[in-house]
Amino acid sequence: MASPNKKLSVENGSGATNNGGSSTYEDVTEYYGKILSVTEDLKTNACCTGGAPPDHIKECLKKVHDDVISKYYGCGLCIPDLIDGLTVLDLGCGAGRDVYIAAQLVGATGKVIGVDMTAEQLDVAKRTQSWHAEKFGYANTEFLLGYIEKLKDLDIAPGSVDVIISNCVINLSPDKEAVLADCYRLLKPGGEIYFSDVYASARVPQSLARDKVLWGECISGALYWNDFHNLAKQAGFLDPRLVEDSVITVSNKAQEQKLTDYSPNLKFFSATYRLFKIPELETHCEDYGQAVIYKGTIPRCSGAFKLDDHHSIETGKVFPVCGNTWRMLADTRFNSHFEFIGNFDRHYGIYEGCGTSLPYASANDGTSSKGGACC
């Protein structure tokens, strides 16, 4: 972990200062605004992981305009449970697919804001706004042209957002540290970032980061997973939680060869994380003898609630948890759906199983730890 008095600096292709700011913006804008016209134009499958979305998302997709669907370039499903009535911010919203899915889930009393730097993509999102409002029976979306590293420049009040989502976009940013810091600033206490992105098993070299195709395809901008964990903690998200992951196979011989020429052991993963804005969290899982009981009351989660890949909490069962997990349920929108046992009066040491090795289960057998991402 980075010292609290010293900022982490990742001086490589996949770090916070990668690939040169303005040139990266120009390259990504050209790639997603001009080179890619529809999903089928993607040159690898990094932005198109396999698996079908859950049924309620399928139903939402039926009400999303075909023009929006055709310009989807995400790498996973990044909309959490229990967002009815909330304010949601989508970073790198593109043509608005996830915005329009989330708009249906937050309902008429909620709001979804989409931010993207590519005017061509936002044109599609804005052009179909009235179509979606008629389809949904209400208008609750807003689209802003801007950079996800410069959210301060946009008209979004600090502490006004409940949930931030992002779908395979932060890896494209030349300043990932700024993105995470701004997310922390915008979130309400107890709010979270829930996002899918691409991560690497080791730091990606500048030689690959300078490759415009690999960068645009969400590969060579990927952070080394442990650098991401440290940057998240530095921004205030003290306990990053992995929700699900899968191995990325590039499936393009020419692009794959570039990676193999550097190292056959450099692997990439599509992973969904959730980062909570809870200042009281600790950097490791500590044992205070606490437990929770899930009431089974979260919609579509009657039998169990999955907080992350290590916490599938069965309804009605006393479920031992570390202090951080206790807070993630007690100090957030999930509070009323749980009973809480214990407090922080007595400490029993580090929570068993709190490790620091490669967190992706898919690295062991090449399979996915999830039920399926949507593409």
Coordinates of C-alpha atoms in Angstrom, one line a residue:
M1 CA 0.0 0.0 0.0
A2 CA 1.2 3.5 -0.8
S3 CA 2.2 5.6 2.2
P4 CA -0.6 8.0 3.2
N5 CA 1.9 10.9 2.9
K6 CA 3.3 9.9 -0.5
K7 CA 1.2 9.6 -3.7
L8 CA 1.6 6.5 -5.7
S9 CA 3.1 7.2 -9.1
V10 CA 2.8 4.6 -11.8
E11 CA 5.3 5.5 -14.5
N12 CA 4.5 3.1 -17.2
G13 CA 2.0 2.4 -20.0
S14 CA -0.8 1.4 -17.8
G15 CA -0.3 4.0 -15.1
A16 CA -2.0 7.2 -14.0
T17 CA 0.1 9.3 -16.3
N18 CA 0.1 7.0 -19.4
N19 CA 0.4 7.7 -23.0
G20 CA 0.4 11.6 -22.8
G21 CA -2.8 13.4 -21.9
S22 CA -3.9 15.4 -25.0
S23 CA -2.7 12.9 -27.5
T24 CA -4.6 10.2 -25.7
Y25 CA -7.8 12.2 -25.8
E26 CA -7.4 12.8 -29.5
D27 CA -6.6 9.1 -30.2
V28 CA -9.5 7.8 -28.2
T29 CA -11.9 10.4 -29.6
E30 CA -10.9 9.5 -33.1
Y31 CA -11.1 5.7 -32.4
Y32 CA -14.6 5.8 -30.9
G33 CA -15.9 8.7 -32.9
K34 CA -14.7 7.9 -36.4
I35 CA -12.9 4.5 -36.7
L36 CA -15.6 2.5 -34.8
S37 CA -19.1 3.0 -36.2
V38 CA -20.8 -0.1 -34.8
T39 CA -19.9 -2.8 -32.3
E40 CA -18.8 -5.1 -35.1
D41 CA -15.9 -2.7 -35.9
L42 CA -14.0 -3.7 -32.8
K43 CA -10.8 -5.5 -33.7
T44 CA -10.5 -7.6 -30.6
N45 CA -13.0 -9.1 -28.1
A46 CA -11.6 -7.2 -25.1
C47 CA -14.7 -5.0 -25.1
C48 CA -17.1 -7.9 -25.7
T49 CA -17.0 -10.5 -23.0
G50 CA -19.3 -13.5 -23.2
G51 CA -22.4 -14.4 -21.4
A52 CA -26.0 -13.3 -21.3
P53 CA -27.3 -10.5 -19.1
P54 CA -29.8 -11.3 -16.3
D55 CA -33.5 -11.3 -17.2
H56 CA -34.3 -7.9 -15.8
I57 CA -31.5 -6.3 -17.9
K58 CA -32.8 -8.1 -20.9
E59 CA -36.2 -6.6 -20.4
C60 CA -34.6 -3.1 -20.1
L61 CA -32.6 -3.7 -23.3
K62 CA -35.9 -4.2 -25.1
K63 CA -36.6 -0.5 -24.5
V64 CA -33.3 0.8 -25.7
H65 CA -33.1 2.2 -29.2
D66 CA -31.3 0.1 -31.8
D67 CA -29.0 3.0 -32.7
V68 CA -27.8 3.1 -29.1
I69 CA -27.3 -0.7 -28.9
S70 CA -25.3 -0.8 -32.1
K71 CA -22.7 1.6 -30.6
Y72 CA -22.1 -0.3 -27.4
Y73 CA -18.4 -1.1 -26.6
G74 CA -18.5 -2.2 -23.0
C75 CA -16.8 -5.1 -21.3
G76 CA -19.3 -6.2 -18.6
L77 CA -22.4 -5.5 -16.7
C78 CA -21.9 -2.6 -14.3
I79 CA -25.3 -1.8 -12.8
P80 CA -25.7 -2.8 -9.1
D81 CA -28.8 -3.8 -7.2
L82 CA -31.1 -1.5 -5.3
I83 CA -30.8 1.8 -7.3
D84 CA -34.5 2.8 -7.4
G85 CA -34.9 6.5 -6.9
L86 CA -31.1 7.2 -6.8
T87 CA -28.9 9.6 -8.8
V88 CA -26.5 7.6 -11.0
L89 CA -23.5 8.9 -13.0
D90 CA -22.2 6.9 -16.0
L91 CA -18.6 7.7 -16.8
G92 CA -17.8 7.3 -20.5
C93 CA -21.4 6.7 -21.3
G94 CA -20.8 6.6 -25.1
A95 CA -24.1 6.4 -27.0
G96 CA -26.0 5.8 -23.7
R97 CA -26.8 2.2 -23.5
D98 CA -26.1 1.8 -19.8
V99 CA -27.6 5.2 -19.1
Y100 CA -30.9 4.1 -20.6
I101 CA -30.8 0.7 -18.8
A102 CA -30.1 2.5 -15.5
A103 CA -32.8 5.1 -16.2
Q104 CA -35.4 2.3 -16.1
L105 CA -34.0 0.9 -12.9
V106 CA -33.9 4.2 -11.0
G107 CA -37.4 5.0 -12.1
A108 CA -39.2 8.3 -12.4
T109 CA -37.9 9.6 -9.1
G110 CA -34.3 8.9 -9.9
K111 CA -31.8 10.5 -12.4
V112 CA -29.0 9.2 -14.6
I113 CA -26.2 11.5 -15.9
G114 CA -24.0 10.4 -18.7
V115 CA -20.6 11.9 -19.4
D116 CA -18.5 11.3 -22.5
M117 CA -15.8 13.2 -24.4
T118 CA -16.8 11.9 -27.9
A119 CA -19.4 14.2 -29.5
E120 CA -20.3 11.6 -32.1
Q121 CA -21.4 9.1 -29.4
L122 CA -23.3 11.7 -27.4
D123 CA -25.1 12.8 -30.5
V124 CA -26.7 9.4 -30.7
A125 CA -27.6 9.4 -27.0
K126 CA -29.2 12.9 -27.2
R127 CA -30.9 12.2 -30.5
T128 CA -32.8 9.3 -28.9
Q129 CA -33.6 11.0 -25.5
S130 CA -37.2 11.9 -26.4
W131 CA -37.7 8.4 -27.9
H132 CA -36.6 6.8 -24.6
A133 CA -38.7 9.2 -22.5
E134 CA -41.8 8.3 -24.4
K135 CA -40.9 4.6 -24.1
F136 CA -40.3 4.8 -20.3
G137 CA -43.1 7.2 -19.5
Y138 CA -40.8 9.8 -17.9
A139 CA -37.6 11.8 -18.7
N140 CA -34.8 11.3 -16.2
T141 CA -31.6 11.4 -18.2
E142 CA -28.9 14.1 -18.9
F143 CA -25.8 13.9 -21.1
L144 CA -22.7 16.1 -20.6
L145 CA -19.8 16.5 -23.0
G146 CA -16.6 16.4 -21.0
Y147 CA -13.6 14.4 -19.7
I148 CA -13.9 11.9 -16.9
E149 CA -10.6 13.2 -15.5
K150 CA -12.1 16.7 -15.3
L151 CA -15.4 16.2 -13.7
K152 CA -14.9 19.4 -11.7
D153 CA -15.5 21.3 -15.0
L154 CA -19.0 19.9 -15.3
D155 CA -22.2 21.0 -13.5
I156 CA -22.3 18.1 -11.0
A157 CA -22.4 19.1 -7.4
P158 CA -20.0 17.5 -4.9
G159 CA -21.7 14.9 -2.8
S160 CA -24.7 14.7 -5.0
V161 CA -24.3 11.2 -6.6
D162 CA -25.4 7.9 -5.1
V163 CA -23.8 5.5 -7.5
I164 CA -21.2 5.9 -10.2
I165 CA -21.0 3.3 -13.0
S166 CA -18.5 2.9 -15.8
N167 CA -18.2 0.2 -18.4
C168 CA -14.7 -0.5 -19.8
V169 CA -13.7 3.2 -20.0
I170 CA -11.4 4.1 -17.1
N171 CA -8.6 2.1 -18.7
L172 CA -8.8 4.6 -21.6
S173 CA -8.0 7.5 -19.3
P174 CA -4.5 9.1 -19.2
D175 CA -5.1 10.1 -15.6
K176 CA -6.8 7.3 -13.7
E177 CA -5.8 8.9 -10.3
A178 CA -7.8 12.0 -11.2
V179 CA -10.8 9.9 -12.2
L180 CA -10.9 8.1 -8.9
A181 CA -10.3 11.3 -6.8
D182 CA -13.2 13.1 -8.6
C183 CA -15.5 10.1 -8.1
Y184 CA -14.8 10.3 -4.4
R185 CA -15.6 14.0 -4.4
L186 CA -18.9 13.5 -6.2
L187 CA -20.3 10.6 -4.2
K188 CA -22.5 11.0 -1.2
P189 CA -21.3 9.3 2.0
G190 CA -22.1 5.6 1.7
G191 CA -22.2 5.9 -2.1
E192 CA -20.2 3.7 -4.4
I193 CA -18.5 3.3 -7.8
Y194 CA -19.6 0.0 -9.4
F195 CA -17.7 -0.5 -12.6
S196 CA -16.3 -3.0 -15.1
D197 CA -12.9 -2.5 -16.6
V198 CA -9.8 -4.3 -17.9
Y199 CA -6.8 -5.1 -15.7
A200 CA -3.4 -6.6 -16.3
S201 CA -1.4 -9.2 -14.4
A202 CA 1.7 -7.0 -14.6
R203 CA 2.5 -3.4 -15.6
V204 CA 2.1 -2.8 -19.3
P205 CA 5.2 -1.2 -21.0
Q206 CA 5.2 2.1 -22.9
S207 CA 5.9 0.2 -26.1
L208 CA 2.4 -1.3 -25.9
A209 CA 0.8 1.8 -24.4
R210 CA 1.8 3.7 -27.5
D211 CA -0.1 1.3 -29.8
K212 CA -3.3 3.2 -30.7
V213 CA -5.2 0.0 -31.6
L214 CA -4.4 -1.8 -28.4
W215 CA -5.1 1.3 -26.4
G216 CA -8.4 1.9 -28.2
E217 CA -9.4 -1.7 -27.7
C218 CA -9.1 -1.3 -23.9
I219 CA -6.0 -3.5 -23.6
S220 CA -2.8 -1.5 -23.3
G221 CA -4.3 1.1 -21.1
A222 CA -5.2 -1.5 -18.5
L223 CA -3.8 -0.9 -15.0
Y224 CA -1.8 -3.6 -13.2
W225 CA -4.3 -4.9 -10.7
N226 CA -2.3 -4.0 -7.6
D227 CA -1.6 -0.5 -8.9
F228 CA -5.3 -0.1 -9.2
H229 CA -5.9 -1.3 -5.7
N230 CA -3.3 1.2 -4.4
L231 CA -4.7 4.1 -6.5
A232 CA -8.2 3.4 -5.2
K233 CA -7.0 3.4 -1.6
Q234 CA -5.1 6.6 -2.2
A235 CA -8.3 8.3 -3.5
G236 CA -10.2 7.3 -0.3
F237 CA -11.7 3.9 -1.4
L238 CA -9.9 2.0 1.3
D239 CA -11.2 -1.6 0.5
P240 CA -11.8 -2.3 -3.2
R241 CA -14.1 -5.2 -3.6
L242 CA -14.0 -7.5 -6.6
V243 CA -17.4 -8.6 -7.7
E244 CA -16.6 -10.8 -10.7
D245 CA -13.9 -11.4 -13.3
S246 CA -13.1 -13.3 -16.5
V247 CA -10.0 -13.8 -18.6
I248 CA -9.7 -11.7 -21.8
T249 CA -8.6 -13.6 -24.9
V250 CA -7.8 -11.1 -27.6
S251 CA -8.9 -13.3 -30.5
N252 CA -7.1 -11.3 -33.1
K253 CA -3.8 -12.9 -34.2
A254 CA -2.1 -9.6 -35.2
Q255 CA -2.9 -7.8 -32.0
E256 CA -2.3 -10.9 -29.9
Q257 CA 1.2 -11.3 -31.4
K258 CA 2.1 -7.8 -30.2
L259 CA 1.4 -8.9 -26.6
T260 CA 3.1 -12.3 -26.9
D261 CA 6.2 -10.7 -28.4
Y262 CA 6.5 -8.7 -25.2
S263 CA 5.6 -11.5 -22.8
P264 CA 3.5 -14.6 -23.2
N265 CA 2.8 -14.3 -19.4
L266 CA 1.1 -10.9 -19.6
K267 CA -2.6 -11.6 -19.0
F268 CA -5.6 -9.4 -19.1
F269 CA -8.9 -9.6 -17.2
S270 CA -12.3 -8.1 -17.4
A271 CA -13.3 -7.4 -13.8
T272 CA -16.1 -5.7 -12.0
Y273 CA -15.3 -3.8 -8.8
R274 CA -17.3 -1.8 -6.2
L275 CA -15.6 1.0 -4.3
F276 CA -17.5 2.5 -1.3
K277 CA -17.1 6.0 0.0
I278 CA -16.9 5.1 3.7
P279 CA -14.1 7.0 5.4
E280 CA -14.2 4.6 8.4
L281 CA -13.1 1.6 6.3
E282 CA -9.8 0.0 7.0
T283 CA -7.2 -1.0 4.4
H284 CA -7.5 -4.6 5.4
C285 CA -10.2 -6.8 6.7
E286 CA -10.2 -6.8 10.5
D287 CA -12.1 -9.1 12.8
Y288 CA -14.4 -7.6 15.4
G289 CA -16.5 -10.7 15.9
Q290 CA -19.4 -9.3 13.9
A291 CA -22.1 -10.9 11.8
V292 CA -25.1 -10.0 9.7
I293 CA -28.4 -11.6 8.8
Y294 CA -29.9 -10.9 5.4
K295 CA -33.6 -10.4 5.4
G296 CA -34.1 -11.4 1.7
T297 CA -35.8 -8.2 0.8
I298 CA -33.6 -6.7 -2.0
P299 CA -35.5 -7.1 -5.3
R300 CA -34.3 -10.1 -7.4
C301 CA -32.2 -11.3 -4.4
S302 CA -34.7 -13.1 -2.3
G303 CA -32.5 -16.2 -1.6
A304 CA -29.1 -14.5 -1.2
F305 CA -27.4 -11.2 -1.7
K306 CA -24.0 -11.0 -3.4
L307 CA -21.9 -8.2 -2.1
D308 CA -18.8 -9.3 -3.9
D309 CA -17.0 -12.5 -5.0
H310 CA -16.4 -13.6 -1.4
H311 CA -19.7 -12.6 0.2
S312 CA -22.8 -14.3 -1.1
I313 CA -25.0 -13.9 2.0
E314 CA -27.9 -16.4 2.3
T315 CA -31.2 -15.2 3.5
G316 CA -31.9 -15.8 7.2
K317 CA -28.4 -17.2 8.0
V318 CA -26.1 -15.7 10.6
F319 CA -23.2 -14.7 8.4
P320 CA -19.8 -13.7 10.0
V321 CA -18.2 -10.6 8.5
C322 CA -15.2 -8.4 8.9
G323 CA -15.5 -4.8 10.1
N324 CA -15.3 -3.4 6.6
T325 CA -18.1 -5.7 5.2
W326 CA -20.2 -4.8 8.2
R327 CA -19.8 -1.1 7.4
M328 CA -20.5 -1.7 3.6
L329 CA -23.9 -3.0 4.6
A330 CA -24.7 -0.8 7.6
D331 CA -23.5 2.6 6.3
T332 CA -25.0 2.3 2.8
R333 CA -28.4 1.9 1.1
F334 CA -28.4 -1.8 2.1
N335 CA -28.8 -1.0 5.8
S336 CA -32.6 -1.7 6.1
H337 CA -32.2 -5.1 4.4
F338 CA -29.9 -6.6 7.2
E339 CA -29.8 -7.2 10.9
F340 CA -26.5 -6.4 12.5
I341 CA -24.8 -8.3 15.2
G342 CA -21.9 -6.9 17.2
N343 CA -19.9 -3.7 17.3
F344 CA -16.3 -2.4 17.2
D345 CA -15.6 -2.6 20.9
R346 CA -13.2 -5.6 20.7
H347 CA -10.6 -6.5 18.0
Y348 CA -9.5 -10.0 17.2
G349 CA -6.9 -9.4 14.6
I350 CA -6.7 -9.7 10.8
Y351 CA -9.7 -11.5 9.3
E352 CA -8.8 -15.0 8.1
G353 CA -8.4 -15.1 4.3
C354 CA -7.6 -11.4 3.8
G355 CA -4.8 -11.8 1.2
T356 CA -2.7 -9.8 -1.2
S357 CA -2.2 -12.2 -4.2
L358 CA -3.7 -11.9 -7.7
P359 CA -7.4 -11.7 -6.9
Y360 CA -8.9 -13.1 -10.1
A361 CA -10.2 -16.6 -9.8
S362 CA -10.3 -16.8 -13.6
A363 CA -6.5 -16.7 -13.6
N364 CA -6.3 -20.2 -12.2
D365 CA -8.5 -22.0 -14.7
G366 CA -9.3 -19.6 -17.5
T367 CA -13.0 -19.5 -16.6
S368 CA -15.2 -16.8 -15.3
S369 CA -16.1 -16.1 -11.7
K370 CA -19.4 -14.6 -12.8
G371 CA -22.7 -15.7 -14.3
G372 CA -22.0 -13.8 -17.5
A373 CA -21.3 -10.3 -18.7
C374 CA -23.5 -8.5 -21.3
C375 CA -22.2 -7.4 -24.6

